[in-house]
PDB file of C-alpha atoms in Angstrom:
ATOM      1  CA  UNK A   1     -23.212 -28.100 -15.246  1.00 53.00           C
ATOM      2  CA  UNK A   2     -23.204 -25.113 -12.798  1.00 64.00           C
ATOM      3  CA  UNK A   3     -22.935 -21.303 -13.150  1.00 81.00           C
ATOM      4  CA  UNK A   4     -19.434 -20.175 -12.415  1.00 82.00           C
ATOM      5  CA  UNK A   5     -21.134 -17.789  -9.687  1.00 87.00           C
ATOM      6  CA  UNK A   6     -22.157 -21.321  -7.582  1.00 90.00           C
ATOM      7  CA  UNK A   7     -18.430 -21.845  -8.057  1.00 92.00           C
ATOM      8  CA  UNK A   8     -17.754 -19.393  -6.137  1.00 91.00           C
ATOM      9  CA  UNK A   9     -17.476 -18.178  -2.406  1.00 91.00           C
ATOM     10  CA  UNK A  10     -17.289 -14.755  -2.036  1.00 90.00           C
ATOM     11  CA  UNK A  11     -15.219 -12.953   0.615  1.00 86.00           C
ATOM     12  CA  UNK A  12     -14.815  -9.707   1.739  1.00 77.00           C
ATOM     13  CA  UNK A  13     -12.685  -8.472   4.574  1.00 68.00           C
ATOM     14  CA  UNK A  14     -11.426 -10.445   7.473  1.00 65.00           C
ATOM     15  CA  UNK A  15     -11.980 -13.028   6.476  1.00 71.00           C
ATOM     16  CA  UNK A  16     -16.072 -12.824   6.707  1.00 80.00           C
ATOM     17  CA  UNK A  17     -18.579 -13.841   3.710  1.00 87.00           C
ATOM     18  CA  UNK A  18     -20.029 -11.365   1.385  1.00 85.00           C
ATOM     19  CA  UNK A  19     -22.269 -12.070  -1.094  1.00 88.00           C
ATOM     20  CA  UNK A  20     -21.925 -15.988   0.066  1.00 91.00           C
ATOM     21  CA  UNK A  21     -23.838 -17.569   2.807  1.00 92.00           C
ATOM     22  CA  UNK A  22     -23.372 -20.552   4.466  1.00 92.00           C
ATOM     23  CA  UNK A  23     -26.769 -22.292   3.276  1.00 93.00           C
ATOM     24  CA  UNK A  24     -24.294 -21.753  -0.570  1.00 92.00           C
ATOM     25  CA  UNK A  25     -21.008 -23.574   0.862  1.00 92.00           C
ATOM     26  CA  UNK A  26     -23.094 -26.388   2.053  1.00 92.00           C
ATOM     27  CA  UNK A  27     -24.758 -26.829  -0.879  1.00 92.00           C
ATOM     28  CA  UNK A  28     -22.018 -26.941  -2.620  1.00 92.00           C
ATOM     29  CA  UNK A  29     -19.610 -28.815  -0.831  1.00 92.00           C
ATOM     30  CA  UNK A  30     -22.849 -32.061  -0.788  1.00 92.00           C
ATOM     31  CA  UNK A  31     -22.298 -30.995  -4.268  1.00 91.00           C
ATOM     32  CA  UNK A  32     -19.254 -32.090  -4.541  1.00 92.00           C
ATOM     33  CA  UNK A  33     -17.932 -34.397  -2.191  1.00 88.00           C
ATOM     34  CA  UNK A  34     -18.458 -37.554  -4.291  1.00 90.00           C
ATOM     35  CA  UNK A  35     -16.551 -35.893  -6.990  1.00 92.00           C
ATOM     36  CA  UNK A  36     -13.069 -37.171  -8.098  1.00 93.00           C
ATOM     37  CA  UNK A  37     -11.468 -34.431  -9.048  1.00 94.00           C
ATOM     38  CA  UNK A  38     -11.576 -31.012  -7.502  1.00 94.00           C
ATOM     39  CA  UNK A  39      -9.549 -27.989  -7.600  1.00 94.00           C
ATOM     40  CA  UNK A  40      -9.313 -25.116  -5.046  1.00 92.00           C
ATOM     41  CA  UNK A  41      -8.556 -21.539  -7.276  1.00 91.00           C
ATOM     42  CA  UNK A  42      -7.281 -18.988  -4.829  1.00 87.00           C
ATOM     43  CA  UNK A  43      -6.606 -15.907  -6.648  1.00 76.00           C
ATOM     44  CA  UNK A  44      -3.503 -13.256  -5.754  1.00 63.00           C
ATOM     45  CA  UNK A  45      -3.292 -10.153  -4.290  1.00 60.00           C
ATOM     46  CA  UNK A  46      -4.878  -6.371  -4.964  1.00 59.00           C
ATOM     47  CA  UNK A  47      -7.514  -8.141  -7.577  1.00 69.00           C
ATOM     48  CA  UNK A  48     -10.651  -6.110  -6.472  1.00 72.00           C
ATOM     49  CA  UNK A  49     -14.014  -8.294  -7.228  1.00 79.00           C
ATOM     50  CA  UNK A  50     -15.349  -7.758 -10.699  1.00 80.00           C
ATOM     51  CA  UNK A  51     -12.034  -9.469 -11.582  1.00 81.00           C
ATOM     52  CA  UNK A  52     -12.257 -12.544  -9.427  1.00 84.00           C
ATOM     53  CA  UNK A  53     -15.845 -13.108 -10.315  1.00 89.00           C
ATOM     54  CA  UNK A  54     -14.442 -12.649 -13.985  1.00 89.00           C
ATOM     55  CA  UNK A  55     -11.791 -14.907 -13.449  1.00 89.00           C
ATOM     56  CA  UNK A  56     -13.432 -17.501 -12.060  1.00 90.00           C
ATOM     57  CA  UNK A  57     -16.114 -17.454 -15.283  1.00 92.00           C
ATOM     58  CA  UNK A  58     -12.990 -17.072 -17.848  1.00 92.00           C
ATOM     59  CA  UNK A  59     -11.097 -20.373 -15.701  1.00 93.00           C
ATOM     60  CA  UNK A  60     -14.579 -22.685 -15.503  1.00 93.00           C
ATOM     61  CA  UNK A  61     -14.471 -24.030 -18.339  1.00 92.00           C
ATOM     62  CA  UNK A  62     -11.212 -24.730 -19.318  1.00 93.00           C
ATOM     63  CA  UNK A  63     -10.971 -26.900 -15.904  1.00 94.00           C
ATOM     64  CA  UNK A  64     -14.831 -28.751 -16.404  1.00 93.00           C
ATOM     65  CA  UNK A  65     -12.986 -29.452 -19.891  1.00 93.00           C
ATOM     66  CA  UNK A  66     -10.421 -31.225 -17.662  1.00 94.00           C
ATOM     67  CA  UNK A  67     -12.393 -33.130 -16.175  1.00 93.00           C
ATOM     68  CA  UNK A  68     -12.536 -31.123 -12.976  1.00 94.00           C
ATOM     69  CA  UNK A  69     -14.462 -29.194 -10.788  1.00 94.00           C
ATOM     70  CA  UNK A  70     -13.137 -25.604  -9.676  1.00 94.00           C
ATOM     71  CA  UNK A  71     -14.309 -23.972  -6.757  1.00 94.00           C
ATOM     72  CA  UNK A  72     -13.040 -20.287  -7.045  1.00 92.00           C
ATOM     73  CA  UNK A  73     -12.707 -18.675  -3.718  1.00 90.00           C
ATOM     74  CA  UNK A  74     -13.010 -15.001  -4.697  1.00 86.00           C
ATOM     75  CA  UNK A  75     -12.903 -12.042  -2.222  1.00 81.00           C
ATOM     76  CA  UNK A  76     -11.990  -8.357  -1.654  1.00 70.00           C
ATOM     77  CA  UNK A  77      -8.233  -7.849  -2.178  1.00 59.00           C
ATOM     78  CA  UNK A  78      -8.255  -4.801  -4.889  1.00 49.00           C
ATOM     79  CA  UNK A  79      -5.940  -1.610  -3.848  1.00 50.00           C
ATOM     80  CA  UNK A  80      -8.511   0.496  -2.670  1.00 52.00           C
ATOM     81  CA  UNK A  81     -10.741  -1.986  -0.496  1.00 51.00           C
ATOM     82  CA  UNK A  82      -7.026  -3.197   0.546  1.00 48.00           C
ATOM     83  CA  UNK A  83      -6.218   0.217   2.376  1.00 50.00           C
ATOM     84  CA  UNK A  84      -9.627   0.672   3.445  1.00 52.00           C
ATOM     85  CA  UNK A  85      -9.281  -2.183   4.948  1.00 51.00           C
ATOM     86  CA  UNK A  86      -6.055  -1.652   7.057  1.00 51.00           C
ATOM     87  CA  UNK A  87      -6.240   1.457   7.025  1.00 51.00           C
ATOM     88  CA  UNK A  88      -5.551   1.471  10.823  1.00 54.00           C
ATOM     89  CA  UNK A  89      -2.870  -0.583  10.847  1.00 55.00           C
ATOM     90  CA  UNK A  90      -1.170   0.904   7.476  1.00 51.00           C
ATOM     91  CA  UNK A  91      -1.448   4.682   9.772  1.00 52.00           C
ATOM     92  CA  UNK A  92       0.385   3.230  12.373  1.00 56.00           C
ATOM     93  CA  UNK A  93       3.302   2.258  11.284  1.00 64.00           C
ATOM     94  CA  UNK A  94       6.689   3.735  11.467  1.00 68.00           C
ATOM     95  CA  UNK A  95       8.019   3.647   8.447  1.00 69.00           C
ATOM     96  CA  UNK A  96       4.969   4.903   6.564  1.00 72.00           C
ATOM     97  CA  UNK A  97       4.535   7.809   9.103  1.00 76.00           C
ATOM     98  CA  UNK A  98       7.630   8.255   8.439  1.00 80.00           C
ATOM     99  CA  UNK A  99       7.539   8.632   4.056  1.00 78.00           C
ATOM    100  CA  UNK A 100       4.179  10.405   4.612  1.00 80.00           C
ATOM    101  CA  UNK A 101       5.425  13.059   6.464  1.00 84.00           C
ATOM    102  CA  UNK A 102       7.984  13.876   4.138  1.00 85.00           C
ATOM    103  CA  UNK A 103       6.397  13.288   1.085  1.00 85.00           C
ATOM    104  CA  UNK A 104       3.717  15.878   2.873  1.00 87.00           C
ATOM    105  CA  UNK A 105       6.372  18.204   3.755  1.00 87.00           C
ATOM    106  CA  UNK A 106       7.629  18.520   0.821  1.00 85.00           C
ATOM    107  CA  UNK A 107       4.220  18.841  -1.011  1.00 87.00           C
ATOM    108  CA  UNK A 108       2.905  22.035   1.044  1.00 87.00           C
ATOM    109  CA  UNK A 109       6.668  23.201   0.830  1.00 84.00           C
ATOM    110  CA  UNK A 110       6.348  23.532  -3.149  1.00 84.00           C
ATOM    111  CA  UNK A 111       2.665  23.874  -3.364  1.00 85.00           C
ATOM    112  CA  UNK A 112       1.553  26.089  -0.473  1.00 83.00           C
ATOM    113  CA  UNK A 113       4.579  28.858  -1.163  1.00 76.00           C
ATOM    114  CA  UNK A 114       4.897  32.105  -0.084  1.00 69.00           C
ATOM    115  CA  UNK A 115       4.648  35.510  -3.189  1.00 63.00           C
ATOM    116  CA  UNK A 116       8.412  35.975  -3.846  1.00 63.00           C
ATOM    117  CA  UNK A 117       9.667  32.574  -2.201  1.00 63.00           C
ATOM    118  CA  UNK A 118      10.091  30.597  -5.962  1.00 63.00           C
ATOM    119  CA  UNK A 119      12.894  33.528  -6.999  1.00 60.00           C
ATOM    120  CA  UNK A 120      14.979  32.351  -3.619  1.00 63.00           C
ATOM    121  CA  UNK A 121      16.128  29.039  -5.450  1.00 64.00           C
ATOM    122  CA  UNK A 122      15.148  26.732  -2.139  1.00 73.00           C
ATOM    123  CA  UNK A 123      11.582  24.601  -1.143  1.00 81.00           C
ATOM    124  CA  UNK A 124      11.011  26.454   1.907  1.00 81.00           C
ATOM    125  CA  UNK A 125       9.545  23.433   4.121  1.00 84.00           C
ATOM    126  CA  UNK A 126       7.953  23.084   7.558  1.00 85.00           C
ATOM    127  CA  UNK A 127       9.334  21.645   9.634  1.00 84.00           C
ATOM    128  CA  UNK A 128       8.681  17.297  10.576  1.00 82.00           C
ATOM    129  CA  UNK A 129       6.833  18.111  13.809  1.00 87.00           C
ATOM    130  CA  UNK A 130       4.000  20.801  12.420  1.00 89.00           C
ATOM    131  CA  UNK A 131       3.457  18.481   9.528  1.00 88.00           C
ATOM    132  CA  UNK A 132       3.507  15.260  12.566  1.00 88.00           C
ATOM    133  CA  UNK A 133       0.531  18.048  13.691  1.00 90.00           C
ATOM    134  CA  UNK A 134      -1.277  18.530  10.771  1.00 89.00           C
ATOM    135  CA  UNK A 135      -1.361  14.684  10.104  1.00 86.00           C
ATOM    136  CA  UNK A 136      -2.537  13.450  13.519  1.00 87.00           C
ATOM    137  CA  UNK A 137      -6.199  15.707  12.463  1.00 85.00           C
ATOM    138  CA  UNK A 138      -7.308  13.028  10.799  1.00 80.00           C
ATOM    139  CA  UNK A 139      -7.244  10.637  13.529  1.00 79.00           C
ATOM    140  CA  UNK A 140     -10.491  12.921  14.749  1.00 83.00           C
ATOM    141  CA  UNK A 141     -11.978  13.236  11.205  1.00 81.00           C
ATOM    142  CA  UNK A 142     -11.056  16.371  10.212  1.00 85.00           C
ATOM    143  CA  UNK A 143      -8.632  17.240   6.829  1.00 85.00           C
ATOM    144  CA  UNK A 144      -4.681  18.266   7.651  1.00 86.00           C
ATOM    145  CA  UNK A 145      -4.135  21.794   5.579  1.00 86.00           C
ATOM    146  CA  UNK A 146      -7.653  22.300   4.862  1.00 86.00           C
ATOM    147  CA  UNK A 147      -7.269  26.278   5.287  1.00 86.00           C
ATOM    148  CA  UNK A 148      -4.954  26.714   2.616  1.00 84.00           C
ATOM    149  CA  UNK A 149      -6.152  26.711  -1.323  1.00 85.00           C
ATOM    150  CA  UNK A 150      -3.648  25.476  -3.272  1.00 81.00           C
ATOM    151  CA  UNK A 151      -2.930  28.163  -6.007  1.00 81.00           C
ATOM    152  CA  UNK A 152      -4.116  26.617  -9.748  1.00 83.00           C
ATOM    153  CA  UNK A 153      -1.110  25.894 -11.348  1.00 82.00           C
ATOM    154  CA  UNK A 154       2.339  25.026  -9.669  1.00 81.00           C
ATOM    155  CA  UNK A 155       5.710  24.956 -11.402  1.00 80.00           C
ATOM    156  CA  UNK A 156       7.134  21.984 -11.214  1.00 83.00           C
ATOM    157  CA  UNK A 157      10.692  21.930  -9.107  1.00 83.00           C
ATOM    158  CA  UNK A 158      14.117  23.551 -10.843  1.00 83.00           C
ATOM    159  CA  UNK A 159      16.561  21.533 -11.303  1.00 86.00           C
ATOM    160  CA  UNK A 160      18.330  23.284  -7.859  1.00 85.00           C
ATOM    161  CA  UNK A 161      15.200  22.386  -5.724  1.00 85.00           C
ATOM    162  CA  UNK A 162      15.510  18.961  -6.735  1.00 87.00           C
ATOM    163  CA  UNK A 163      18.818  18.618  -5.545  1.00 88.00           C
ATOM    164  CA  UNK A 164      17.624  20.277  -2.558  1.00 87.00           C
ATOM    165  CA  UNK A 165      15.457  17.815  -1.762  1.00 87.00           C
ATOM    166  CA  UNK A 166      17.938  15.321  -2.317  1.00 87.00           C
ATOM    167  CA  UNK A 167      20.563  16.703  -0.275  1.00 88.00           C
ATOM    168  CA  UNK A 168      17.833  16.968   2.953  1.00 87.00           C
ATOM    169  CA  UNK A 169      16.453  13.172   1.977  1.00 84.00           C
ATOM    170  CA  UNK A 170      20.566  11.653   2.603  1.00 85.00           C
ATOM    171  CA  UNK A 171      20.821  13.591   5.328  1.00 87.00           C
ATOM    172  CA  UNK A 172      17.155  12.349   7.201  1.00 85.00           C
ATOM    173  CA  UNK A 173      18.586   9.952   9.668  1.00 86.00           C
ATOM    174  CA  UNK A 174      14.635   9.280  11.080  1.00 82.00           C
ATOM    175  CA  UNK A 175      13.895   8.715   6.682  1.00 79.00           C
ATOM    176  CA  UNK A 176      17.691   6.457   7.232  1.00 83.00           C
ATOM    177  CA  UNK A 177      16.628   4.387  10.167  1.00 82.00           C
ATOM    178  CA  UNK A 178      12.891   3.508   8.381  1.00 74.00           C
ATOM    179  CA  UNK A 179      14.170   2.666   5.108  1.00 74.00           C
ATOM    180  CA  UNK A 180      17.278  -0.445   6.878  1.00 77.00           C
ATOM    181  CA  UNK A 181      13.412  -1.375   8.517  1.00 72.00           C
ATOM    182  CA  UNK A 182      12.117  -2.293   5.545  1.00 65.00           C
ATOM    183  CA  UNK A 183      15.666  -3.744   4.225  1.00 66.00           C
ATOM    184  CA  UNK A 184      16.070  -6.069   7.638  1.00 68.00           C
ATOM    185  CA  UNK A 185      12.183  -7.178   7.517  1.00 61.00           C
ATOM    186  CA  UNK A 186      12.776  -8.846   3.814  1.00 53.00           C
ATOM    187  CA  UNK A 187      16.710  -9.986   4.721  1.00 56.00           C
ATOM    188  CA  UNK A 188      16.994 -13.396   6.568  1.00 57.00           C
ATOM    189  CA  UNK A 189      19.526 -11.998   9.854  1.00 59.00           C
ATOM    190  CA  UNK A 190      22.024 -14.172   8.891  1.00 58.00           C
ATOM    191  CA  UNK A 191      22.254 -12.174   5.650  1.00 55.00           C
ATOM    192  CA  UNK A 192      22.414  -8.996   7.196  1.00 51.00           C
ATOM    193  CA  UNK A 193      25.691  -7.028   7.003  1.00 57.00           C
ATOM    194  CA  UNK A 194      25.801  -3.300   8.113  1.00 56.00           C
ATOM    195  CA  UNK A 195      27.578  -2.890   4.186  1.00 55.00           C
ATOM    196  CA  UNK A 196      25.002  -4.252   2.005  1.00 52.00           C
ATOM    197  CA  UNK A 197      22.603  -2.037   5.010  1.00 49.00           C
ATOM    198  CA  UNK A 198      23.623   1.260   4.067  1.00 52.00           C
ATOM    199  CA  UNK A 199      23.975   0.767   0.372  1.00 52.00           C
ATOM    200  CA  UNK A 200      20.570  -0.223   0.087  1.00 50.00           C
ATOM    201  CA  UNK A 201      19.233   2.963   2.158  1.00 47.00           C
ATOM    202  CA  UNK A 202      21.953   4.870  -0.432  1.00 48.00           C
ATOM    203  CA  UNK A 203      20.216   3.124  -2.949  1.00 49.00           C
ATOM    204  CA  UNK A 204      16.222   3.701  -1.490  1.00 46.00           C
ATOM    205  CA  UNK A 205      16.842   7.465  -0.901  1.00 48.00           C
ATOM    206  CA  UNK A 206      18.745   9.062  -3.409  1.00 49.00           C
ATOM    207  CA  UNK A 207      21.840   9.457  -0.975  1.00 47.00           C
ATOM    208  CA  UNK A 208      24.206   7.700   2.086  1.00 42.00           C
ATOM    209  CA  UNK A 209      22.558   8.098   5.427  1.00 42.00           C
ATOM    210  CA  UNK A 210      24.639   9.732   8.409  1.00 43.00           C
ATOM    211  CA  UNK A 211      24.231   9.118  12.447  1.00 44.00           C
ATOM    212  CA  UNK A 212      24.693  11.791  15.040  1.00 42.00           C
ATOM    213  CA  UNK A 213      27.583  12.571  15.812  1.00 42.00           C
TER     214      UNK A 213
END
């Protein structure tokens, strides 16, 4: 009976082999070519190597008890590995860029307030273009807003401030367009209806998307 690690094909991002070698695969195939029942087990996404190997160790005796020889495909698909491996593509997605811009905009407006601004009862946010300029520094290896120092304590948003942010997001034309892109990406073309798209966008961003007149 082979150890469970000998039944694992370990790869990393892009389908390249990790700890498994081509010689390991040749040996595995040679040992299984005449076996009557072989099970290929592929784990799901957002699972890192550690959990992938743990699953193989747990299921190997189950498959063998059923009279089958298992082969486990273990690859680096944990959340952090996935983000690291696909970061350039993610950064180029228009939906991600818009969402990151808005999150950063309201986070900086909330955290880096000037003394006395909170008494005004509104969140003073930088312009989207200014935020985009800060975020662009990531591409050159620099940290956005590195010159600013966050205070030790940030009070929670007041009810009025929450309503302000919700109203601004609901009127955000670019965000509404990106939201429709998300809806369209998961809806077959023959099932797309403008009214339903608008409703889905409203549910996501918490308001009714508006278009310029």
